XYZ file of C-alpha atoms in Angstrom:
97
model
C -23.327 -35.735 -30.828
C -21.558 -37.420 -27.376
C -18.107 -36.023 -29.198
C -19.689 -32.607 -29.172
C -20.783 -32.454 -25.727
C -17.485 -33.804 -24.297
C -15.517 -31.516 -26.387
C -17.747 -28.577 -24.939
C -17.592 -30.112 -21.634
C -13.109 -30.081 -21.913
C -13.033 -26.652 -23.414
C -15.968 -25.120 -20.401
C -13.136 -26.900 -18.047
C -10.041 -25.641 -19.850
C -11.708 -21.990 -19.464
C -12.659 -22.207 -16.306
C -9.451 -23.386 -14.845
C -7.528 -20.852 -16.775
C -9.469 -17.749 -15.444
C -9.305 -18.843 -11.897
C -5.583 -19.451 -12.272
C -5.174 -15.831 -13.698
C -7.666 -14.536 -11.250
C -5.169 -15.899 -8.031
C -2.123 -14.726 -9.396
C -2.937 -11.329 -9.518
C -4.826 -11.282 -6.191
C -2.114 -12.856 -4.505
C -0.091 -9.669 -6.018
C 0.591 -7.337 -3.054
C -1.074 -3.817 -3.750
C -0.839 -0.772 -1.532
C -4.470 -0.325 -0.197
C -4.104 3.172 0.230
C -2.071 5.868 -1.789
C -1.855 9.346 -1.793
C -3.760 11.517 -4.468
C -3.548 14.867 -2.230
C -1.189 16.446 -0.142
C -2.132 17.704 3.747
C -0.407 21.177 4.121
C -1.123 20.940 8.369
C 1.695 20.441 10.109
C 1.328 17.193 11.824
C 2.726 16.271 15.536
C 5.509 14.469 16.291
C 4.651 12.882 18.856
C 1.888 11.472 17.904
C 2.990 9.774 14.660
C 4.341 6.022 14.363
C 5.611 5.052 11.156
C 5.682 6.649 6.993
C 5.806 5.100 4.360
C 7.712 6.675 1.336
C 5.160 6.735 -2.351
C 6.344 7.960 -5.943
C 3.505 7.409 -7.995
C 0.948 8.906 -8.671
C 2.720 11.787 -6.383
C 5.714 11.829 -4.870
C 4.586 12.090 -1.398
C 5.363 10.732 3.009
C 2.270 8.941 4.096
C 2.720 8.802 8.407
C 0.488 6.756 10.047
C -0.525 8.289 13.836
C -1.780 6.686 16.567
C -5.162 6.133 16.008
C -4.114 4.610 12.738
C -4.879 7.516 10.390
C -2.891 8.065 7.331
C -1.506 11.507 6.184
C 0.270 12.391 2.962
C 2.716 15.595 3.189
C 5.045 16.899 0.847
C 8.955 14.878 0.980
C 10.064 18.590 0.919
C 9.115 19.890 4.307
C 11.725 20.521 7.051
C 9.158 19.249 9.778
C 8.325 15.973 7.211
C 12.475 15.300 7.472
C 12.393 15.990 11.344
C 9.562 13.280 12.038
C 10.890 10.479 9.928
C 14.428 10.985 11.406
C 12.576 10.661 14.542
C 10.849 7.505 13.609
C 13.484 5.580 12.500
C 15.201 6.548 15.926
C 12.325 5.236 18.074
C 12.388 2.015 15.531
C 16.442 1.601 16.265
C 16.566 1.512 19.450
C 13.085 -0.726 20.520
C 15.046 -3.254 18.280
C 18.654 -3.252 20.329
């Protein structure tokens, strides 16, 4: 009877350990908090836009983040889209030299 219980004890233990250990190493996986499902067809503002972010899946899509921390997801295929990232990465360049 004691074999049973410590048996049952090593295997509730073995289990245990296992799912917490699969448990962390998928929440310690990075995943995107936010991705876009829809696409905004307003033309955004410049100006008032601080960084994108480039997504594939599930669409293939620019999400911009603006100043008051909003994000917007716009067709890649836009003229204005191109303009604004161009412009971003030139604001990023030179604040870093």
């Amino acid at each position: 009877m004691k074999l049973h219980a410590a048996a049952f004890l090593v295997i509730f233990w073995l289990a245990t350990f296992t799912v917490h250990t699969v448990k962390g190493s998928i929440g310690s996986q990075r995943m995107r908090k936010f991705s876009c499902v829809r696409l905004s067809t307003q033309q955004l503002s410049i100006r008032n836009l601080v960084s994108y972010e480039k997504q594939q899946v599930p669409i293939n899509a620019i999400m911009f983040l603006d100043t008051k921390g909003i994000k917007i997801c716009v067709s890649p295929d836009k003229k204005w889209v191109q303009d604004a990232m161009k412009k971003i990465d030139q604001k990023h360049t030179t604040k870093r030299k």
